[in-house]
């Protein structure tokens, strides 16, 4: 199959493919950054919108199957882009190769239950390549925007727009291309468009592709806030 067989949406800034990232990523070219927020293989994780994951895709695999999935998508992504950064999830840190560095994303307003019965208020952010500018700290705080209703709340664990915009600003130049292999509700493409970067999103669920397209077709505003 070719890329056109997966094409779901395209405009001057964003392209969305509906399909398996393991099939689509190797077909892409000239990718400057891959930012990945892969599924964490959990059925009932409480995310920023207090939603439970449905039993679909890579959220219902055995431990062995999920470990194999992590290795496959990571290897594919590493060979498809100049730079790679990702959020593995606290419980999956050991499934991936050691990064160049790890940043702690502080999210005090969006805690979820951890495996020991307490609350998880931070997220590891793995850097496999240096940012294009110096980062003053490796503890970064992002407050969630819990009352936004633009479609992303229909996803069980949508990305924080401010966080994704910060990633894109620090790991890409103007007019470079960022790829998100697990696009979800489309935050990466929306943030990239705001920041004058090209984007490619890959999403296996057509429902979330529709949400991403709707968000991209809305007038683009800069949602970033002073943090």
XYZ file of N, CA and C in Angstrom:
681
model
N 0.839 -1.206 0.000
C 0.000 0.000 0.000
C 0.867 1.246 0.000
N 0.323 2.355 -0.481
C 1.032 3.627 -0.501
C 0.371 4.587 0.473
N 1.004 5.738 0.686
C 0.456 6.710 1.627
C -0.953 7.161 1.244
N -1.209 7.260 -0.042
C -2.527 7.743 -0.464
C -3.645 6.790 -0.037
N -3.291 5.524 0.184
C -4.301 4.568 0.632
C -4.737 4.814 2.072
N -3.911 5.517 2.834
C -4.210 5.802 4.240
C -4.693 7.243 4.449
N -4.644 8.052 3.401
C -4.923 9.485 3.560
C -6.350 9.731 4.028
N -6.474 10.497 5.117
C -7.776 10.821 5.694
C -8.101 12.302 5.524
N -7.076 13.143 5.623
C -7.275 14.597 5.540
C -5.952 15.266 5.204
N -6.034 16.382 4.481
C -4.821 17.144 4.182
C -5.174 18.594 3.915
N -4.382 19.503 4.497
C -4.469 20.919 4.147
C -3.048 21.438 3.972
N -2.868 22.749 3.936
C -1.544 23.300 3.670
C -0.538 22.988 4.770
N -1.016 22.698 5.969
C -0.114 22.500 7.105
C -0.139 21.084 7.669
N -1.272 20.425 7.605
C -1.422 19.137 8.294
C -1.885 18.038 7.344
N -1.380 16.840 7.600
C -1.819 15.637 6.886
C -2.138 14.566 7.923
N -3.292 13.942 7.794
C -3.690 12.885 8.715
C -3.878 11.591 7.939
N -3.239 10.540 8.443
C -3.412 9.205 7.885
C -4.140 8.336 8.902
N -5.131 7.597 8.443
C -5.862 6.674 9.307
C -5.330 5.272 9.052
N -4.639 4.733 10.041
C -4.054 3.416 9.880
C -3.095 3.095 11.003
N -2.444 1.966 10.898
C -1.471 1.489 11.873
C -0.151 2.211 11.642
N 0.392 2.827 12.683
C 1.634 3.587 12.522
C 2.793 2.703 12.073
N 2.747 1.410 12.401
C 3.813 0.509 11.980
C 3.815 0.325 10.465
N 2.661 0.515 9.843
C 2.563 0.430 8.390
C 2.814 1.783 7.717
N 2.366 2.861 8.350
C 2.417 4.177 7.714
C 3.767 4.865 7.893
N 4.357 4.806 9.095
C 5.605 5.525 9.355
C 6.715 5.242 8.350
N 6.953 3.970 7.979
C 8.046 3.710 7.038
C 7.842 4.336 5.663
N 6.607 4.741 5.337
C 6.319 5.329 4.035
C 6.546 6.833 4.011
N 6.722 7.450 5.174
C 6.892 8.901 5.244
C 8.343 9.286 4.991
N 8.546 10.555 4.616
C 9.884 11.060 4.315
C 10.057 12.456 4.910
N 11.312 12.830 5.109
C 11.685 14.186 5.524
C 10.997 14.618 6.821
N 11.011 13.743 7.807
C 10.438 14.050 9.114
C 11.539 14.608 10.015
N 11.307 15.786 10.581
C 12.310 16.417 11.439
C 12.172 15.994 12.895
N 10.945 15.748 13.341
C 10.715 15.340 14.737
C 9.553 14.367 14.795
N 9.721 13.308 15.548
C 8.590 12.473 15.952
C 8.355 12.706 17.437
N 7.136 13.150 17.758
C 6.688 13.218 19.145
C 5.648 12.113 19.319
N 5.878 11.230 20.269
C 4.986 10.082 20.447
C 4.454 10.006 21.869
N 3.158 9.827 21.977
C 2.483 9.552 23.242
C 1.722 8.248 23.044
N 2.430 7.101 23.123
C 1.811 5.824 22.771
C 0.776 5.377 23.783
N -0.126 4.483 23.373
C -1.078 3.917 24.341
C -0.325 3.164 25.430
N -0.836 3.224 26.653
C -0.146 2.658 27.807
C -0.619 1.249 28.165
N -1.509 0.671 27.338
C -1.989 -0.692 27.562
C -2.698 -0.841 28.907
N -3.578 0.095 29.172
C -4.343 0.048 30.415
C -5.813 0.218 30.101
N -6.651 -0.539 30.771
C -8.082 -0.520 30.479
C -8.820 0.575 31.241
N -8.307 0.929 32.413
C -9.073 1.807 33.289
C -8.257 2.965 33.840
N -7.279 3.452 33.068
C -6.496 4.589 33.549
C -7.355 5.840 33.557
N -7.292 6.563 34.646
C -8.040 7.815 34.733
C -7.149 8.927 34.214
N -7.552 9.541 33.134
C -6.756 10.608 32.539
C -7.246 11.962 32.979
N -6.884 12.995 32.205
C -7.197 14.369 32.580
C -8.694 14.642 32.570
N -9.481 13.797 31.868
C -10.920 13.995 31.816
C -11.665 12.887 32.558
N -10.932 12.165 33.425
C -11.540 11.106 34.240
C -12.312 10.099 33.401
N -11.712 9.706 32.281
C -12.312 8.715 31.397
C -11.599 7.380 31.550
N -12.302 6.296 31.219
C -11.695 4.978 31.187
C -11.407 4.593 29.744
N -10.316 3.875 29.545
C -9.994 3.392 28.211
C -10.969 2.304 27.806
N -11.346 2.330 26.544
C -12.146 1.239 26.003
C -11.210 0.115 25.566
N -11.759 -1.056 25.377
C -10.955 -2.216 25.001
C -10.774 -2.194 23.492
N -9.707 -1.557 23.032
C -9.488 -1.442 21.598
C -7.994 -1.295 21.332
N -7.608 -1.644 20.130
C -6.244 -1.390 19.693
C -5.213 -1.972 20.629
N -4.255 -1.143 21.032
C -3.154 -1.608 21.861
C -3.380 -1.336 23.341
N -4.629 -1.208 23.759
C -4.954 -1.038 25.165
C -5.534 -2.318 25.763
N -5.364 -3.457 25.087
C -5.872 -4.708 25.648
C -4.924 -5.858 25.307
N -3.637 -5.593 25.273
C -2.652 -6.597 24.930
C -2.117 -7.295 26.175
N -1.605 -8.490 25.998
C -0.895 -9.155 27.081
C 0.419 -8.415 27.313
N 1.061 -8.677 28.445
C 2.334 -8.020 28.722
C 3.361 -8.303 27.634
N 3.409 -9.537 27.174
C 4.361 -9.914 26.125
C 4.038 -9.221 24.809
N 2.757 -9.176 24.461
C 2.342 -8.519 23.218
C 2.638 -7.019 23.269
N 2.357 -6.412 24.423
C 2.586 -4.975 24.534
C 4.079 -4.649 24.499
N 4.881 -5.475 25.134
C 6.327 -5.271 25.097
C 6.840 -5.341 23.662
N 6.336 -6.289 22.892
C 6.714 -6.418 21.489
C 6.262 -5.205 20.687
N 5.044 -4.729 20.954
C 4.533 -3.527 20.278
C 5.423 -2.315 20.548
N 5.824 -2.131 21.806
C 6.682 -1.001 22.166
C 7.996 -1.043 21.392
N 8.601 -2.197 21.323
C 9.871 -2.343 20.611
C 9.706 -2.066 19.120
N 8.597 -2.540 18.537
C 8.384 -2.374 17.099
C 8.160 -0.920 16.715
N 7.263 -0.240 17.446
C 6.980 1.127 17.034
C 8.184 2.021 17.309
N 8.904 1.783 18.416
C 10.065 2.608 18.729
C 11.143 2.446 17.656
N 11.428 1.222 17.264
C 12.440 0.965 16.238
C 12.043 1.628 14.927
N 10.761 1.544 14.578
C 10.279 2.163 13.340
C 10.407 3.677 13.398
N 10.021 4.270 14.534
C 10.099 5.721 14.687
C 11.538 6.222 14.662
N 12.429 5.492 15.320
C 13.834 5.924 15.393
C 14.460 5.987 14.008
N 14.006 5.124 13.114
C 14.554 5.113 11.767
C 13.820 6.015 10.793
N 12.780 6.715 11.273
C 11.943 7.510 10.370
C 12.089 9.010 10.551
N 12.914 9.443 11.510
C 12.968 10.880 11.825
C 14.350 11.291 12.305
N 14.660 12.574 12.150
C 15.923 13.109 12.650
C 15.956 13.137 14.171
N 14.797 13.406 14.796
C 14.733 13.558 16.243
C 13.525 12.798 16.776
N 13.641 12.330 18.017
C 12.551 11.580 18.637
C 12.448 11.947 20.106
N 11.237 12.292 20.542
C 10.929 12.494 21.954
C 9.608 11.792 22.224
N 9.400 11.365 23.478
C 8.200 10.586 23.756
C 7.820 10.616 25.231
N 6.564 10.291 25.491
C 6.072 10.109 26.854
C 5.713 8.632 27.013
N 6.558 7.828 27.676
C 6.323 6.387 27.754
C 5.273 5.976 28.776
N 4.961 6.858 29.724
C 4.116 6.471 30.848
C 4.975 5.939 31.978
N 4.653 6.287 33.205
C 5.474 5.917 34.349
C 5.677 4.399 34.436
N 4.624 3.642 34.176
C 4.712 2.195 34.321
C 5.450 1.493 33.199
N 5.836 2.229 32.147
C 6.465 1.607 30.979
C 7.883 2.086 30.726
N 8.482 2.747 31.700
C 9.825 3.297 31.518
C 10.822 2.218 31.098
N 10.713 1.031 31.704
C 11.679 -0.026 31.443
C 11.503 -0.732 30.111
N 10.465 -0.400 29.367
C 10.232 -1.075 28.088
C 11.030 -0.466 26.938
N 11.615 0.711 27.164
C 12.269 1.429 26.078
C 13.770 1.584 26.329
N 14.559 1.775 25.259
C 15.997 2.022 25.431
C 16.246 3.274 26.269
N 17.384 3.298 26.963
C 17.718 4.467 27.763
C 17.751 5.720 26.894
N 17.069 6.787 27.321
C 17.101 8.026 26.550
C 18.377 8.815 26.826
N 18.591 9.843 26.012
C 19.670 10.777 26.278
C 19.454 11.450 27.627
N 18.201 11.789 27.912
C 17.840 12.396 29.203
C 16.349 12.221 29.417
N 15.931 12.394 30.668
C 14.518 12.308 31.016
C 14.111 13.590 31.735
N 13.055 14.195 31.266
C 12.477 15.373 31.908
C 11.223 14.944 32.666
N 10.991 15.538 33.817
C 9.776 15.271 34.585
C 8.733 16.336 34.252
N 7.598 15.890 33.754
C 6.479 16.785 33.494
C 5.589 16.806 34.735
N 5.541 17.938 35.401
C 4.739 18.115 36.612
C 3.319 18.488 36.198
N 2.336 17.717 36.642
C 0.939 17.982 36.275
C 0.058 17.948 37.524
N 0.212 18.921 38.405
C -0.478 18.892 39.696
C -1.993 18.969 39.609
N -2.518 19.548 38.536
C -3.974 19.694 38.450
C -4.641 18.537 37.719
N -3.860 17.518 37.350
C -4.458 16.397 36.628
C -3.915 15.063 37.114
N -4.025 14.782 38.413
C -3.504 13.517 38.941
C -4.376 12.334 38.544
N -3.764 11.167 38.498
C -4.486 9.917 38.285
C -3.973 8.911 39.307
N -4.706 7.838 39.519
C -4.295 6.848 40.510
C -3.056 6.095 40.035
N -2.117 5.856 40.950
C -0.960 5.035 40.601
C -1.169 3.600 41.091
N -0.228 2.732 40.818
C -0.389 1.313 41.119
C -0.246 0.987 42.608
N 0.158 1.961 43.393
C 0.329 1.739 44.830
C -0.801 2.341 45.642
N -1.824 2.848 44.967
C -2.986 3.365 45.665
C -2.971 4.855 45.911
N -1.868 5.513 45.565
C -1.789 6.960 45.708
C -2.088 7.644 44.387
N -1.520 8.839 44.229
C -1.780 9.623 43.023
C -0.499 9.838 42.226
N -0.632 9.769 40.929
C 0.463 10.071 40.007
C 0.308 11.507 39.525
N 1.282 12.362 39.864
C 1.191 13.784 39.524
C 2.323 14.235 38.603
N 3.038 13.277 38.011
C 4.110 13.654 37.095
C 4.168 12.631 35.965
N 4.880 12.994 34.909
C 4.993 12.128 33.746
C 6.418 12.193 33.210
N 7.037 11.048 32.918
C 8.372 11.079 32.330
C 8.312 11.460 30.857
N 9.274 12.267 30.444
C 9.377 12.702 29.054
C 10.776 12.345 28.570
N 10.865 11.361 27.674
C 12.149 10.828 27.221
C 12.675 11.619 26.030
N 13.929 12.076 26.138
C 14.591 12.781 25.042
C 15.629 11.846 24.434
N 15.473 11.541 23.168
C 16.482 10.756 22.470
C 17.378 11.637 21.613
N 17.029 12.907 21.535
C 17.857 13.895 20.830
C 17.753 15.224 21.565
N 18.815 16.005 21.510
C 18.844 17.282 22.214
C 17.852 18.271 21.603
N 17.306 19.165 22.431
C 16.493 20.253 21.880
C 17.374 21.210 21.085
N 16.744 22.068 20.312
C 17.495 23.013 19.485
C 17.931 24.245 20.268
N 17.462 24.366 21.499
C 17.904 25.452 22.377
C 18.088 24.872 23.780
N 18.779 25.598 24.634
C 19.077 25.111 25.974
C 17.839 25.170 26.853
N 17.554 24.064 27.544
C 16.443 24.034 28.490
C 16.966 24.353 29.885
N 16.417 25.357 30.550
C 16.959 25.767 31.842
C 16.748 24.767 32.969
N 15.691 23.947 32.869
C 15.373 22.996 33.939
C 14.889 21.695 33.321
N 14.961 20.606 34.095
C 14.390 19.351 33.617
C 13.184 18.939 34.449
N 12.544 19.922 35.078
C 11.239 19.761 35.705
C 10.345 20.858 35.144
N 9.347 20.474 34.358
C 8.499 21.434 33.662
C 7.061 21.224 34.112
N 6.395 22.319 34.482
C 5.016 22.224 34.960
C 4.035 22.642 33.869
N 3.005 21.820 33.703
C 1.913 22.147 32.795
C 0.602 21.847 33.502
N -0.209 22.884 33.673
C -1.535 22.696 34.242
C -2.493 22.315 33.131
N -3.358 21.350 33.395
C -4.305 20.917 32.377
C -5.447 21.917 32.249
N -6.054 21.919 31.069
C -7.200 22.791 30.812
C -8.444 21.900 30.842
N -8.952 21.635 32.035
C -9.944 20.586 32.218
C -11.334 20.919 31.676
N -11.593 22.178 31.376
C -12.950 22.541 30.992
C -13.065 22.942 29.527
N -12.064 22.588 28.724
C -12.141 22.846 27.292
C -13.051 21.814 26.644
N -13.897 22.272 25.728
C -14.799 21.384 25.007
C -14.672 21.683 23.514
N -13.639 21.137 22.918
C -13.423 21.330 21.483
C -13.322 19.997 20.757
N -13.707 18.919 21.433
C -13.650 17.594 20.836
C -12.651 16.692 21.517
N -11.566 17.284 22.026
C -10.521 16.435 22.615
C -10.991 15.717 23.882
N -12.043 16.255 24.533
C -12.539 15.616 25.752
C -13.191 14.262 25.452
N -13.440 13.960 24.182
C -13.987 12.658 23.813
C -12.917 11.571 23.786
N -11.654 11.971 23.865
C -10.557 11.007 23.947
C -10.284 10.726 25.422
N -9.964 9.476 25.806
C -9.792 9.159 27.230
C -8.621 9.866 27.893
N -7.598 10.200 27.138
C -6.432 10.846 27.747
C -5.764 11.770 26.730
N -6.378 12.912 26.419
C -5.845 13.800 25.389
C -4.576 14.504 25.843
N -3.754 14.868 24.876
C -2.534 15.602 25.180
C -2.845 17.023 25.632
N -1.962 17.553 26.482
C -2.047 18.942 26.915
C -1.491 19.827 25.799
N -2.311 20.760 25.303
C -1.899 21.602 24.178
C -0.639 22.402 24.503
N -0.580 22.964 25.705
C 0.588 23.766 26.079
C 1.863 22.946 26.078
N 1.765 21.700 26.561
C 2.934 20.842 26.598
C 3.412 20.499 25.192
N 2.477 20.137 24.318
C 2.849 19.775 22.954
C 3.439 20.970 22.214
N 2.862 22.154 22.423
C 3.412 23.358 21.790
C 4.836 23.626 22.273
N 5.077 23.419 23.554
C 6.435 23.597 24.107
C 7.414 22.624 23.462
N 6.995 21.379 23.279
C 7.847 20.377 22.629
C 8.177 20.804 21.195
N 7.158 21.179 20.452
C 7.365 21.548 19.054
C 8.280 22.767 18.939
N 8.087 23.751 19.798
C 8.923 24.954 19.759
C 10.389 24.655 20.050
N 10.644 23.702 20.948
C 12.015 23.457 21.384
C 12.751 22.395 20.564
N 12.027 21.609 19.782
C 12.695 20.549 19.004
C 12.561 20.723 17.498
N 11.920 21.812 17.046
C 11.811 22.054 15.608
C 12.020 23.530 15.290
N 12.375 23.774 14.044
C 12.464 25.127 13.507
C 11.185 25.428 12.728
N 10.996 26.725 12.387
C 9.861 27.107 11.560
C 9.867 26.312 10.265
N 8.681 25.874 9.850
C 8.465 25.160 8.592
C 9.038 23.745 8.568
N 9.586 23.266 9.686
C 9.969 21.865 9.747
C 8.714 21.007 9.968
N 8.897 19.692 9.913
C 7.762 18.771 9.972
C 7.841 17.888 11.204
N 6.734 17.844 11.938
C 6.632 16.970 13.108
C 5.612 15.880 12.811
N 5.915 14.658 13.225
C 5.010 13.526 13.031
C 4.595 12.967 14.384
N 3.304 12.713 14.525
C 2.761 12.071 15.722
C 2.156 10.738 15.299
N 2.766 9.605 15.686
C 2.253 8.301 15.256
C 1.013 7.835 16.005
N 0.656 8.537 17.089
C -0.542 8.207 17.874
C -1.325 9.502 18.070
N -1.915 10.004 17.010
C -2.446 11.370 16.983
C -3.590 11.610 17.948
N -4.414 10.599 18.194
C -5.542 10.810 19.094
C -6.474 11.887 18.583
N -6.775 12.869 19.427
C -7.734 13.913 19.074
C -7.117 15.066 18.290
N -5.839 14.963 17.916
C -5.267 15.923 16.971
C -4.466 17.061 17.535
N -4.143 17.033 18.824
C -3.467 18.170 19.455
C -2.140 18.510 18.788
N -1.356 17.511 18.407
C -0.060 17.794 17.791
C -0.213 18.570 16.494
N -1.170 18.182 15.666
C -1.375 18.889 14.395
C -1.882 20.311 14.618
N -2.764 20.494 15.591
C -3.279 21.829 15.891
C -2.158 22.731 16.411
N -1.351 22.212 17.342
C -0.250 22.995 17.905
C 0.780 23.334 16.832
N 1.084 22.375 15.968
C 2.057 22.624 14.899
C 1.560 23.701 13.948
N 0.303 23.656 13.605
C -0.277 24.660 12.705
C -0.203 26.049 13.326
N -0.468 26.147 14.619
C -0.340 27.427 15.324
C 1.070 27.989 15.239
N 2.054 27.085 15.212
C 3.461 27.472 15.306
C 4.171 27.463 13.955
N 3.413 27.405 12.877
C 3.977 27.433 11.521
C 4.933 26.275 11.263
N 4.521 25.102 11.704
C 5.230 23.867 11.391
C 4.288 22.952 10.614
N 4.856 22.194 9.706
C 4.094 21.147 9.032
C 3.888 19.985 10.004
N 2.841 19.221 9.808
C 2.615 18.075 10.695
C 2.007 16.915 9.934
N 2.324 15.725 10.433
C 1.717 14.492 9.952
C 1.206 13.742 11.179
N -0.042 13.378 11.156
C -0.621 12.609 12.249
C -1.081 11.252 11.753
N -0.792 10.225 12.525
C -1.239 8.873 12.209
C -2.131 8.406 13.352
N -3.334 7.984 13.027
C -4.285 7.553 14.047
C -5.058 6.347 13.522
N -5.114 5.295 14.308
C -5.738 4.053 13.864
C -7.258 4.074 13.998
N -7.792 4.969 14.835
C -9.226 5.010 15.096
C -9.885 6.119 14.271
N -10.779 5.783 13.329
C -11.416 6.815 12.496
C -12.184 7.855 13.303
N -12.736 7.463 14.439
C -13.477 8.403 15.281
C -12.576 9.553 15.722
N -11.353 9.232 16.137
C -10.443 10.278 16.595
C -9.898 11.076 15.422
N -9.776 10.452 14.256
C -9.390 11.195 13.052
C -10.415 12.280 12.744
N -11.688 11.946 12.882
C -12.755 12.923 12.639
C -12.653 14.095 13.602
N -12.377 13.803 14.876
C -12.235 14.872 15.870
C -11.059 15.768 15.511
N -9.938 15.171 15.114
C -8.754 15.943 14.743
C -9.036 16.844 13.555
N -9.739 16.333 12.563
C -10.071 17.131 11.378
C -10.966 18.302 11.758
N -11.945 18.062 12.596
C -12.845 19.139 13.024
C -12.061 20.236 13.722
N -11.111 19.869 14.565
C -10.311 20.867 15.282
C -9.425 21.651 14.320
N -8.876 20.973 13.334
C -8.004 21.652 12.371
C -8.782 22.611 11.482
N -10.032 22.312 11.228
C -10.845 23.167 10.356
C -11.364 24.406 11.064
N -11.294 24.403 12.388
C -11.674 25.587 13.140
C -10.599 26.652 12.987
N -10.966 27.897 13.177
C -9.977 28.967 13.113
C -8.899 28.712 14.152
N -7.642 28.902 13.770
C -6.529 28.572 14.657
C -6.209 29.744 15.559
N -6.174 29.488 16.848
C -5.755 30.465 17.835
C -4.526 29.933 18.558
N -3.794 30.800 19.220
C -2.650 30.375 20.031
C -3.167 30.121 21.433
N -3.326 28.849 21.799
C -3.919 28.485 23.084
C -2.893 28.489 24.223
N -1.622 28.711 23.897
C -0.618 28.635 24.931
C -0.851 29.696 25.998
N -0.528 29.360 27.241
C -0.686 30.279 28.346
C 0.662 30.480 29.022
N 0.793 31.544 29.736
C 2.000 31.758 30.527
C 2.024 30.727 31.640
N 3.131 30.009 31.746
C 3.217 28.909 32.704
C 4.177 29.271 33.835
